[in-house]
Amino acid sequence: MPFKISFKKLFFRLMCLGLLCGLAGGGAVAMLFYWASRDLPNIARIAGYDPPQTTTVLARDGSTLGVFSHENRRIIGLGDMSRYLPMAFLAAEDASFYRHFGIDPMAIARAAYVNMRTGTTSQGGSTITQQTIKQLLLSSERSFVRKMKEAILAVELEKHLPKDEILTIYLNQVFLGEHAYGVEAAARTYFGKHAADITLAESAVMAGLPQAPSSYNPFRHPQEAKNRQMYVLGRLRDLKWISQQEYEQAAAEPLVYWSMPDGQDGAALWYLEEVRRLLIEFFTERNLQALGVDTRKYGEDYVYEAGLTVRTAMDPTHQEAAGQALRQGLEELDKRQGWRGPLQHLNADMQRDFLNKATFAPLDLSGRGKVTALVTAVGAREASVALGRGYTGVIPVANMSWARKPNPRIAAANAPSIKDARLVLTPGDVILVSAADRTVTTSDAKNKKIQQTIPFDANEVQKDTPIPLLLQQAPAVQGALASLEPQSGDVVALIGGYNFGDSHFNRATQARRQPGSSFKPVVYSTALDLGFTPSSTLLDAPFVYVNPYTNEVWRPSNYEHDYKGELPLSRALALSRNTCTVRVAQQIGIANVIQRAKSLGLEPHFPQELAVSLGAVALSPLNLTQAYAAFANQGLGVRPRIITSITDANGRELYRQDVEHWQAVTPQNAYMMSTLLKNAVNAGTGTRARIEGRFIAGKTGTTNEEHDAWFMGFTPYLVTGVYIGYDQLQSLGRLEQGGRTAAPIFRNYRLKVEDMYAPTDFTMPDGIIMAEGFAYRADMPLQGLSSTGGGEDGDASADTSEGGESLMRQIF
């Protein structure tokens, strides 16, 4: 009996103790939840979901030029996704998403049981709502308090947002590896397609990534990615969201991993960088406020995170052709300047190390690619080189004949060719080489020998056969090319230098250099409106000017330091005679010349000095190209268009540059200038720019001591400017003038794009009469007419001189 009473008391006491513990535990949990809920982040931040998005830059044809992003993300809705994508993510991450209230107690209990049984923390039990909270509002800290906050906020979020909206946010926010955030970026990254086109099999691969994006990365771990895919497909089948047949078909579907290109490489990078620079300059805090954009970001942060769509005027065909032409021209000029020596010279130990680290493959030489090589032996007739991995090459002395010692005082044409390879290379030199084309002699049906050039083919390379090579070097000289359509102002090509990887400085827009004689059309355009005609007689003779304020004496001379006496204006311009130009500028007044320059759109401050008439003011190549557009388009000046429009992530247009014209000169003046400048190409200093069947007008320019060379050429449909020069002033070499150095680059570029346009000539306006091939205003007397036909002057027709391309530096 006493035992029975004792048991009841013990049981009662235990019950009381358990109740007290339960109340205390519940109270503690309640207090903990209360404490955790006091400093919760505001879920309104999720309701106003606005994550960093990728800005996309488009070329004129709609192709992607490039992207800017801090996080590679593209926001899309559920309707823009394959129906399998949300289904696969739900199966892998939260099958009861549409049934729970933000947290899933059953999933939490199941995860706790698995973790206790296995002794790991492999199961998390977090719902998609909880994961969204964690990604957007909380840290990744592993703690009970953080999990409590996550659960509280998840329940709260489900009260404020519909399930579909939460799922959409999650699918756009989740990190899926390879710098891809969200399913659209991941679909482009892993499968080279949009999320709307993803298959069931591909959806299962992507849905398997959130747990461990690096471990399941299909590029690096394809088998692990496949195993994870099968898990997701199995979940879909077990949930009866797909049939057994769909499961089997998806499991058997081959997986092809590749990334959608994010833009264009090579020459296109110059244009993309210019767009980036302009966008950052445009989206200042003040401009964004004026546009009514509610954001705390501006400048680079806004550009990289706003998800803009930027449309440009760049034409990929033009850009690629311009890049190739400029690179070829700079390489040819660099070889005319001579051999600067090997990249380095290695001792025996360093040579072994060099070859051990070499990763050469024959494909590296495809497309005129250049690779480094180690010189192993040199004889009089050739040099042998090692390329690495057992491959060798040979450079015949004929393929290094250009490699003389540099001497800017000697023209390349007068310099002797290299006849002995030992004068150029020694064993241990590290040099740059490219593959040489093969020349094969065959016979035609009449047994006549025909030589054929066969391009290098990497598939024919054998390790036991040396590859014929050319000695190369990276040019030290730089240049720029700008090309725009005068009707619209579209800048279809913009090249800022030899190699974008070496320097992002865009010489087409950021460099300022004196244009030399390519400025002279501004002077002659002014003169034609002030009583001069193509047949007006000009004096080519010594000229002396004394500055009345400083008594400084200026004696401009012609390039050859000779004089031709009296010349018609048309001939003086075609031969680019300096003294004629200065006399014209003095007679019409330099103030009028400057006014004309401003009317054409030239931007710099012009001093009121006669030296301006010979180009003694620094301009950018794009700005000078813009000025010539008025001569090409019936006197209409045009504002260059690089960026044509900008829309934000919601499709709202933030900026549009419409075509902007003004009447810079009269149509009659423009037509007269076009005929004069056609003569400069056909019978003057610009003959190397001629293209058969095309009506090319243009003007060469060379500055003092051949520091800079220019060619500005145009047709009614396209205006192109080419500039060549060192970043730090030095001579390009004897006789390296605009006609020899810049004009061939213009021609090589234009040959590749001319077929995009009809071969139209300039339109003659009313009020013009033609005489001896030149245009005259009908109200002006035809004075002093004489033959100005091309070719009778040997210097001009041979293009050995630019006649008056010298530039006198401003000295007062």
Coordinates of C-alpha atoms in Angstrom, one line a residue, residues 304-787:
Y304 CA 26.2 47.2 -65.3
E305 CA 23.1 46.4 -63.2
A306 CA 20.1 48.1 -64.9
G307 CA 19.4 45.4 -67.5
L308 CA 19.4 48.0 -70.3
T309 CA 19.1 47.2 -74.0
V310 CA 21.4 49.5 -76.0
R311 CA 21.1 49.7 -79.7
T312 CA 24.0 50.9 -81.7
A313 CA 24.9 51.9 -85.3
M314 CA 27.8 49.4 -85.6
D315 CA 27.6 47.2 -88.6
P316 CA 29.5 43.9 -88.0
T317 CA 30.7 43.6 -91.6
H318 CA 32.1 47.1 -91.6
Q319 CA 33.7 46.7 -88.2
E320 CA 35.4 43.5 -89.0
A321 CA 36.6 44.8 -92.4
A322 CA 37.9 48.0 -90.9
G323 CA 39.7 46.1 -88.2
Q324 CA 41.4 43.8 -90.6
A325 CA 42.4 46.7 -92.9
L326 CA 43.9 48.8 -90.1
R327 CA 45.8 45.8 -88.7
Q328 CA 47.2 44.9 -92.1
G329 CA 48.2 48.5 -92.8
L330 CA 50.0 48.9 -89.5
E331 CA 51.8 45.6 -89.9
E332 CA 53.0 46.6 -93.4
L333 CA 54.1 50.0 -92.2
D334 CA 55.9 48.4 -89.2
K335 CA 57.9 46.1 -91.5
R336 CA 58.9 49.1 -93.6
Q337 CA 60.3 50.7 -90.5
G338 CA 62.6 47.7 -89.8
W339 CA 63.3 45.0 -87.3
R340 CA 63.3 46.0 -83.6
G341 CA 64.8 42.7 -82.5
P342 CA 63.6 39.5 -80.7
L343 CA 61.1 39.5 -77.9
Q344 CA 63.9 38.2 -75.6
H345 CA 67.0 36.1 -75.7
L346 CA 67.3 32.9 -73.6
N347 CA 70.2 30.9 -72.2
A348 CA 70.2 27.1 -72.4
D349 CA 68.3 26.5 -69.2
M350 CA 65.7 29.1 -70.0
Q351 CA 65.3 27.6 -73.5
R352 CA 64.4 24.2 -72.0
D353 CA 61.9 25.8 -69.6
F354 CA 60.4 27.8 -72.5
L355 CA 59.8 24.6 -74.6
N356 CA 58.5 22.6 -71.6
K357 CA 55.8 25.3 -71.0
A358 CA 54.9 25.8 -74.6
T359 CA 51.3 24.7 -75.5
F360 CA 51.6 25.2 -79.3
A361 CA 49.0 23.5 -81.6
P362 CA 48.9 23.9 -85.4
L363 CA 45.5 25.5 -85.1
D364 CA 47.1 28.4 -83.4
L365 CA 48.5 29.5 -86.8
S366 CA 45.2 29.3 -88.5
G367 CA 43.6 32.6 -89.7
R368 CA 47.0 34.2 -89.9
G369 CA 47.5 33.7 -86.1
K370 CA 50.9 34.6 -84.6
V371 CA 52.8 32.5 -82.0
T372 CA 56.1 32.7 -80.2
A373 CA 58.9 30.5 -81.3
L374 CA 62.4 29.7 -80.1
V375 CA 65.3 30.1 -82.7
T376 CA 67.4 26.9 -82.5
A377 CA 69.7 27.3 -85.5
V378 CA 70.5 30.0 -88.1
G379 CA 72.3 29.8 -91.4
A380 CA 72.6 32.3 -94.2
R381 CA 69.6 31.0 -96.1
E382 CA 67.2 30.2 -93.2
A383 CA 66.5 30.0 -89.5
S384 CA 65.1 26.9 -87.7
V385 CA 62.7 27.3 -84.8
A386 CA 61.0 25.2 -82.2
L387 CA 57.3 25.8 -81.5
G388 CA 56.8 23.4 -78.6
R389 CA 55.3 20.0 -78.1
G390 CA 57.6 18.5 -80.8
Y391 CA 56.6 21.0 -83.6
T392 CA 59.3 22.9 -85.5
G393 CA 59.4 25.5 -88.2
V394 CA 61.7 27.1 -90.7
I395 CA 62.0 30.8 -91.8
P396 CA 63.6 31.2 -95.2
V397 CA 65.6 34.4 -95.5
A398 CA 63.1 35.7 -98.1
N399 CA 60.5 35.6 -95.3
M400 CA 62.6 38.0 -93.2
S401 CA 63.9 40.2 -96.0
W402 CA 62.2 43.3 -94.5
A403 CA 64.1 42.9 -91.1
R404 CA 66.6 45.6 -91.7
K405 CA 67.8 47.9 -88.8
P406 CA 65.4 50.8 -88.4
N407 CA 66.5 54.1 -89.9
P408 CA 63.7 56.7 -90.2
R409 CA 65.9 58.9 -92.5
I410 CA 66.0 56.2 -95.2
A411 CA 62.8 55.3 -97.1
A412 CA 62.0 51.7 -97.0
A413 CA 62.0 51.5 -100.8
N414 CA 65.6 52.6 -100.9
A415 CA 66.7 50.2 -98.1
P416 CA 68.5 47.0 -99.1
S417 CA 66.7 43.7 -98.4
I418 CA 68.2 41.2 -95.9
K419 CA 70.1 38.4 -97.7
D420 CA 71.6 36.7 -94.7
A421 CA 69.4 35.4 -91.9
R422 CA 72.4 35.6 -89.5
L423 CA 72.1 39.4 -89.6
V424 CA 68.7 39.1 -88.1
L425 CA 68.5 36.1 -85.7
T426 CA 70.7 34.1 -83.4
P427 CA 70.0 30.8 -81.6
G428 CA 68.1 31.5 -78.3
D429 CA 66.0 34.3 -79.7
V430 CA 62.3 34.2 -78.9
I431 CA 60.4 35.7 -81.8
L432 CA 56.9 36.1 -83.2
V433 CA 56.0 34.0 -86.3
S434 CA 53.0 33.2 -88.5
A435 CA 52.4 30.5 -91.1
A436 CA 53.5 31.1 -94.7
D437 CA 51.2 30.2 -97.6
R438 CA 52.5 27.6 -100.0
T439 CA 53.1 28.4 -103.7
V440 CA 52.4 25.5 -106.0
T441 CA 53.2 25.5 -109.8
T442 CA 50.8 23.7 -112.0
S443 CA 50.1 23.6 -115.8
D444 CA 46.9 24.4 -117.6
A445 CA 45.5 22.6 -120.7
K446 CA 48.0 24.4 -122.9
N447 CA 50.9 23.3 -120.7
K448 CA 51.3 26.9 -119.5
K449 CA 52.7 27.1 -116.0
I450 CA 50.4 28.6 -113.4
Q451 CA 51.4 29.5 -109.8
Q452 CA 48.8 28.9 -107.2
T453 CA 48.9 30.1 -103.5
I454 CA 47.6 27.6 -101.1
P455 CA 46.7 28.9 -97.6
F456 CA 48.1 27.2 -94.5
D457 CA 46.1 24.2 -93.4
A458 CA 46.6 23.1 -89.8
N459 CA 45.4 19.6 -90.7
E460 CA 48.4 19.0 -93.0
V461 CA 51.0 19.7 -90.3
Q462 CA 53.3 16.8 -89.3
K463 CA 55.7 16.9 -86.3
D464 CA 58.5 15.5 -88.4
T465 CA 58.1 18.2 -91.1
P466 CA 59.1 21.9 -90.3
I467 CA 56.3 24.4 -90.9
P468 CA 57.2 27.2 -93.4
L469 CA 57.0 30.4 -91.4
L470 CA 57.1 34.2 -91.7
L471 CA 59.1 36.4 -89.2
Q472 CA 56.7 38.8 -87.6
Q473 CA 56.6 41.6 -85.0
A474 CA 53.8 43.4 -83.2
P475 CA 53.6 47.0 -84.5
A476 CA 54.7 49.8 -82.2
V477 CA 52.8 52.3 -84.4
Q478 CA 49.1 52.9 -83.9
G479 CA 46.2 54.1 -85.8
A480 CA 42.4 54.6 -86.0
L481 CA 39.6 54.3 -88.5
A482 CA 36.2 55.8 -88.4
S483 CA 33.4 55.3 -90.9
L484 CA 30.0 56.8 -91.0
E485 CA 27.0 57.0 -93.4
P486 CA 26.4 60.7 -94.1
Q487 CA 22.6 60.3 -94.5
S488 CA 22.0 59.0 -91.0
G489 CA 25.3 59.7 -89.2
D490 CA 25.5 56.1 -88.3
V491 CA 29.1 55.3 -87.3
V492 CA 29.2 51.8 -88.9
A493 CA 32.9 51.2 -88.0
L494 CA 35.1 52.5 -85.3
I495 CA 38.6 51.1 -84.7
G496 CA 40.8 52.6 -82.0
G497 CA 44.1 50.9 -82.5
Y498 CA 46.1 47.8 -83.5
N499 CA 45.0 45.5 -80.7
F500 CA 42.3 46.1 -78.1
G501 CA 44.0 43.8 -75.6
D502 CA 47.1 46.0 -75.5
S503 CA 45.3 49.3 -74.8
H504 CA 41.7 50.4 -74.5
F505 CA 42.5 53.9 -75.5
N506 CA 40.4 54.6 -78.5
R507 CA 42.4 56.8 -80.9
A508 CA 39.4 57.3 -83.2
T509 CA 37.5 59.2 -80.5
Q510 CA 39.9 60.1 -77.7
A511 CA 43.1 61.0 -79.5
R512 CA 43.7 64.5 -80.7
R513 CA 46.2 65.0 -83.5
Q514 CA 46.9 67.6 -86.1
P515 CA 45.4 66.6 -89.4
G516 CA 47.9 68.3 -91.7
S517 CA 46.7 68.8 -95.3
S518 CA 43.5 66.8 -94.7
F519 CA 42.2 70.1 -93.2
K520 CA 42.7 72.0 -96.5
P521 CA 39.2 71.2 -97.9
V522 CA 37.9 73.5 -95.2
V523 CA 40.0 76.3 -96.6
Y524 CA 39.0 75.7 -100.2
S525 CA 35.3 75.2 -99.3
T526 CA 35.4 78.7 -97.8
A527 CA 37.2 80.1 -100.7
L528 CA 34.6 78.8 -103.2
D529 CA 32.0 80.9 -101.4
L530 CA 34.2 84.0 -101.5
G531 CA 34.9 84.4 -105.2
F532 CA 37.3 81.6 -106.0
T533 CA 36.6 78.9 -108.6
P534 CA 38.3 75.6 -109.5
S535 CA 40.2 77.5 -112.3
S536 CA 41.3 80.5 -110.2
T537 CA 45.0 81.0 -110.5
L538 CA 47.1 80.5 -107.3
L539 CA 50.7 81.2 -106.8
D540 CA 53.0 78.4 -105.5
A541 CA 56.1 80.3 -104.4
P542 CA 58.0 81.0 -101.2
F543 CA 55.8 82.7 -98.6
V544 CA 56.9 84.7 -95.5
Y545 CA 54.5 85.8 -92.8
V546 CA 55.5 88.1 -89.9
N547 CA 53.3 88.0 -86.9
P548 CA 52.4 91.7 -86.2
Y549 CA 52.2 91.1 -82.4
T550 CA 55.3 89.0 -81.8
N551 CA 57.4 89.7 -85.0
E552 CA 57.8 85.9 -85.3
V553 CA 58.6 84.9 -88.9
W554 CA 56.8 82.0 -90.4
R555 CA 58.0 80.5 -93.7
P556 CA 55.8 77.6 -94.7
S557 CA 57.1 75.4 -97.5
N558 CA 56.0 72.5 -99.6
Y559 CA 56.8 68.9 -98.8
E560 CA 59.5 68.7 -101.6
H561 CA 60.8 72.2 -100.8
D562 CA 60.1 73.2 -104.5
Y563 CA 57.6 75.4 -106.1
K564 CA 55.5 75.2 -109.3
G565 CA 54.6 78.8 -109.9
E566 CA 51.1 79.5 -111.0
L567 CA 48.6 76.7 -110.7
P568 CA 44.8 76.5 -111.0
L569 CA 43.1 76.0 -107.7
S570 CA 42.0 72.5 -108.7
R571 CA 45.6 71.4 -109.3
A572 CA 46.9 73.2 -106.2
L573 CA 44.4 71.2 -104.0
A574 CA 45.1 67.9 -105.8
L575 CA 48.8 68.3 -105.3
S576 CA 48.3 69.7 -101.8
R577 CA 50.5 72.7 -102.2
N578 CA 51.0 74.4 -98.9
T579 CA 52.0 77.9 -100.1
C580 CA 48.9 78.1 -102.3
T581 CA 46.7 77.2 -99.4
V582 CA 48.2 79.7 -97.0
R583 CA 47.9 82.5 -99.6
V584 CA 44.2 81.6 -100.1
A585 CA 43.6 81.6 -96.3
Q586 CA 45.3 84.9 -96.0
Q587 CA 43.2 86.4 -98.8
I588 CA 39.8 85.2 -97.5
G589 CA 40.6 85.7 -93.9
I590 CA 41.4 83.0 -91.3
A591 CA 38.2 84.0 -89.3
N592 CA 36.1 82.8 -92.3
V593 CA 38.0 79.5 -92.4
I594 CA 37.4 79.0 -88.7
Q595 CA 33.7 79.8 -89.1
R596 CA 33.5 77.2 -91.9
A597 CA 35.2 74.6 -89.7
K598 CA 32.6 75.2 -87.0
S599 CA 29.8 75.0 -89.5
L600 CA 31.1 71.6 -90.6
G601 CA 31.0 70.4 -87.0
L602 CA 34.7 70.6 -86.0
E603 CA 34.9 70.9 -82.2
P604 CA 38.2 72.3 -81.0
H605 CA 39.1 75.9 -80.3
F606 CA 40.8 77.4 -83.4
P607 CA 43.4 80.2 -82.8
Q608 CA 43.2 83.1 -85.2
E609 CA 46.4 82.1 -86.9
L610 CA 47.3 81.3 -90.6
A611 CA 48.9 78.0 -89.5
V612 CA 45.4 76.7 -88.9
S613 CA 45.0 76.6 -92.7
L614 CA 47.6 73.8 -92.8
G615 CA 45.9 71.8 -90.0
A616 CA 47.7 73.3 -87.0
V617 CA 44.9 72.3 -84.6
A618 CA 44.3 68.9 -83.0
L619 CA 41.3 66.9 -83.9
S620 CA 39.9 63.4 -83.4
P621 CA 39.6 61.2 -86.4
L622 CA 35.9 60.7 -85.9
N623 CA 35.3 64.5 -85.7
L624 CA 37.2 65.1 -88.9
T625 CA 35.3 62.3 -90.6
Q626 CA 32.1 64.0 -89.5
A627 CA 33.2 67.2 -91.1
Y628 CA 33.7 65.6 -94.5
A629 CA 30.1 64.2 -94.3
A630 CA 28.8 67.5 -95.5
F631 CA 30.7 67.3 -98.7
A632 CA 29.3 63.8 -99.3
N633 CA 25.7 64.6 -98.6
Q634 CA 24.7 67.8 -100.5
G635 CA 26.1 70.1 -97.8
L636 CA 24.3 68.6 -94.9
G637 CA 26.3 68.3 -91.7
V638 CA 25.3 65.3 -89.5
R639 CA 25.7 64.4 -85.9
P640 CA 27.5 61.0 -85.6
R641 CA 25.4 58.2 -84.1
I642 CA 27.1 55.5 -82.1
I643 CA 24.2 54.7 -79.6
T644 CA 20.9 55.0 -81.3
S645 CA 18.6 54.1 -78.4
I646 CA 18.5 52.9 -74.9
T647 CA 15.6 51.1 -73.2
D648 CA 15.4 49.9 -69.6
A649 CA 14.5 46.4 -68.3
N650 CA 10.8 47.2 -68.5
G651 CA 11.0 48.4 -72.2
R652 CA 10.8 52.1 -71.3
E653 CA 12.8 54.2 -73.7
L654 CA 15.4 56.3 -71.9
Y655 CA 17.2 57.8 -74.8
R656 CA 17.0 58.0 -78.6
Q657 CA 19.3 59.8 -81.0
D658 CA 17.4 60.6 -84.1
V659 CA 19.1 61.7 -87.3
E660 CA 20.2 65.3 -86.9
H661 CA 21.2 67.3 -90.0
W662 CA 22.0 71.0 -90.6
Q663 CA 23.0 72.9 -93.7
A664 CA 26.7 73.2 -93.1
V665 CA 27.5 74.4 -96.7
T666 CA 25.3 74.9 -99.7
P667 CA 24.6 72.0 -102.0
Q668 CA 26.5 73.8 -104.7
N669 CA 29.6 74.2 -102.5
A670 CA 29.5 70.5 -101.5
Y671 CA 29.3 69.4 -105.1
M672 CA 32.1 71.6 -106.2
M673 CA 34.3 70.2 -103.3
S674 CA 33.4 66.6 -104.2
T675 CA 34.5 67.1 -107.8
L676 CA 37.7 68.8 -106.6
L677 CA 38.4 66.0 -104.2
K678 CA 37.6 63.3 -106.7
N679 CA 40.4 64.8 -108.8
A680 CA 42.7 64.6 -105.7
V681 CA 42.1 60.8 -105.7
N682 CA 42.2 60.3 -109.4
A683 CA 45.1 62.6 -110.3
G684 CA 46.6 63.9 -107.0
T685 CA 48.1 62.6 -103.8
G686 CA 45.4 60.1 -103.1
T687 CA 45.7 57.8 -106.1
R688 CA 46.2 54.7 -103.9
A689 CA 42.6 55.1 -102.6
R690 CA 41.1 54.6 -106.1
I691 CA 38.6 51.8 -106.5
E692 CA 37.5 50.7 -110.0
G693 CA 33.9 51.6 -110.7
R694 CA 33.5 53.8 -107.6
F695 CA 33.4 57.5 -107.3
I696 CA 35.9 58.2 -104.5
A697 CA 36.7 61.7 -103.3
G698 CA 39.3 62.3 -100.7
K699 CA 42.3 64.2 -99.3
T700 CA 45.6 63.0 -97.8
G701 CA 47.3 64.6 -94.8
T702 CA 50.8 64.4 -93.4
T703 CA 52.2 66.4 -90.5
N704 CA 55.7 67.7 -89.9
E705 CA 58.5 65.2 -90.1
E706 CA 56.0 62.5 -91.0
H707 CA 54.7 62.3 -87.5
D708 CA 51.1 61.5 -88.5
A709 CA 49.5 60.3 -91.7
W710 CA 45.8 60.8 -92.7
F711 CA 43.4 59.9 -95.4
M712 CA 39.8 61.2 -95.5
G713 CA 37.8 59.6 -98.3
F714 CA 34.1 59.6 -99.1
T715 CA 31.4 58.6 -101.5
P716 CA 27.8 59.8 -101.4
Y717 CA 26.9 56.9 -99.1
L718 CA 30.0 56.4 -96.9
V719 CA 32.7 58.7 -95.3
T720 CA 35.8 57.1 -93.9
G721 CA 38.7 58.6 -92.0
V722 CA 42.1 56.8 -91.4
Y723 CA 44.7 58.1 -89.0
I724 CA 48.2 56.6 -88.5
G725 CA 50.8 57.7 -85.9
Y726 CA 52.7 56.9 -82.7
D727 CA 51.1 57.6 -79.3
Q728 CA 54.3 59.4 -78.5
L729 CA 55.3 61.7 -81.4
Q730 CA 58.0 60.3 -83.6
S731 CA 58.6 59.9 -87.3
L732 CA 56.8 57.2 -89.3
G733 CA 59.7 57.1 -91.6
R734 CA 60.9 58.8 -94.7
L735 CA 58.1 59.2 -97.3
E736 CA 55.5 57.7 -95.0
Q737 CA 52.8 60.2 -96.1
G738 CA 49.0 60.0 -96.1
G739 CA 48.9 58.8 -99.7
R740 CA 51.4 56.0 -99.1
T741 CA 50.5 55.0 -95.5
A742 CA 46.8 55.8 -94.8
A743 CA 45.2 55.6 -98.2
P744 CA 45.8 51.9 -98.8
I745 CA 44.1 51.1 -95.5
F746 CA 41.1 53.1 -96.7
R747 CA 41.1 51.2 -99.9
N748 CA 41.5 47.7 -98.3
Y749 CA 38.6 48.5 -96.0
R750 CA 36.3 49.9 -98.6
L751 CA 36.9 47.1 -101.1
K752 CA 35.2 44.7 -98.6
V753 CA 32.1 46.9 -98.0
E754 CA 31.5 48.6 -101.4
D755 CA 29.2 45.8 -102.6
M756 CA 26.8 46.8 -99.8
Y757 CA 26.1 50.0 -101.7
A758 CA 25.1 50.9 -105.3
P759 CA 28.0 52.7 -107.2
T760 CA 26.3 56.1 -107.2
D761 CA 28.0 59.4 -108.0
F762 CA 27.4 62.7 -106.3
T763 CA 24.2 64.4 -107.2
M764 CA 24.6 67.7 -109.1
P765 CA 22.3 70.4 -107.6
D766 CA 20.7 73.2 -109.5
G767 CA 22.9 76.3 -110.1
I768 CA 25.9 74.3 -111.2
I769 CA 27.6 74.0 -114.6
M770 CA 30.5 71.7 -115.5
A771 CA 33.6 72.7 -117.4
E772 CA 36.7 70.5 -117.9
G773 CA 35.6 68.0 -115.3
F774 CA 35.0 70.5 -112.5
A775 CA 31.9 72.1 -111.1
Y776 CA 31.3 75.9 -111.2
R777 CA 28.5 78.0 -109.8
A778 CA 26.4 79.2 -112.6
D779 CA 26.6 82.8 -111.3
M780 CA 30.4 82.9 -111.3
P781 CA 32.6 83.7 -114.3
L782 CA 34.6 80.8 -115.8
Q783 CA 38.0 82.5 -115.3
G784 CA 41.4 81.1 -116.4
L785 CA 40.2 77.8 -117.6
S786 CA 43.1 75.4 -118.4
S787 CA 43.6 71.7 -118.6

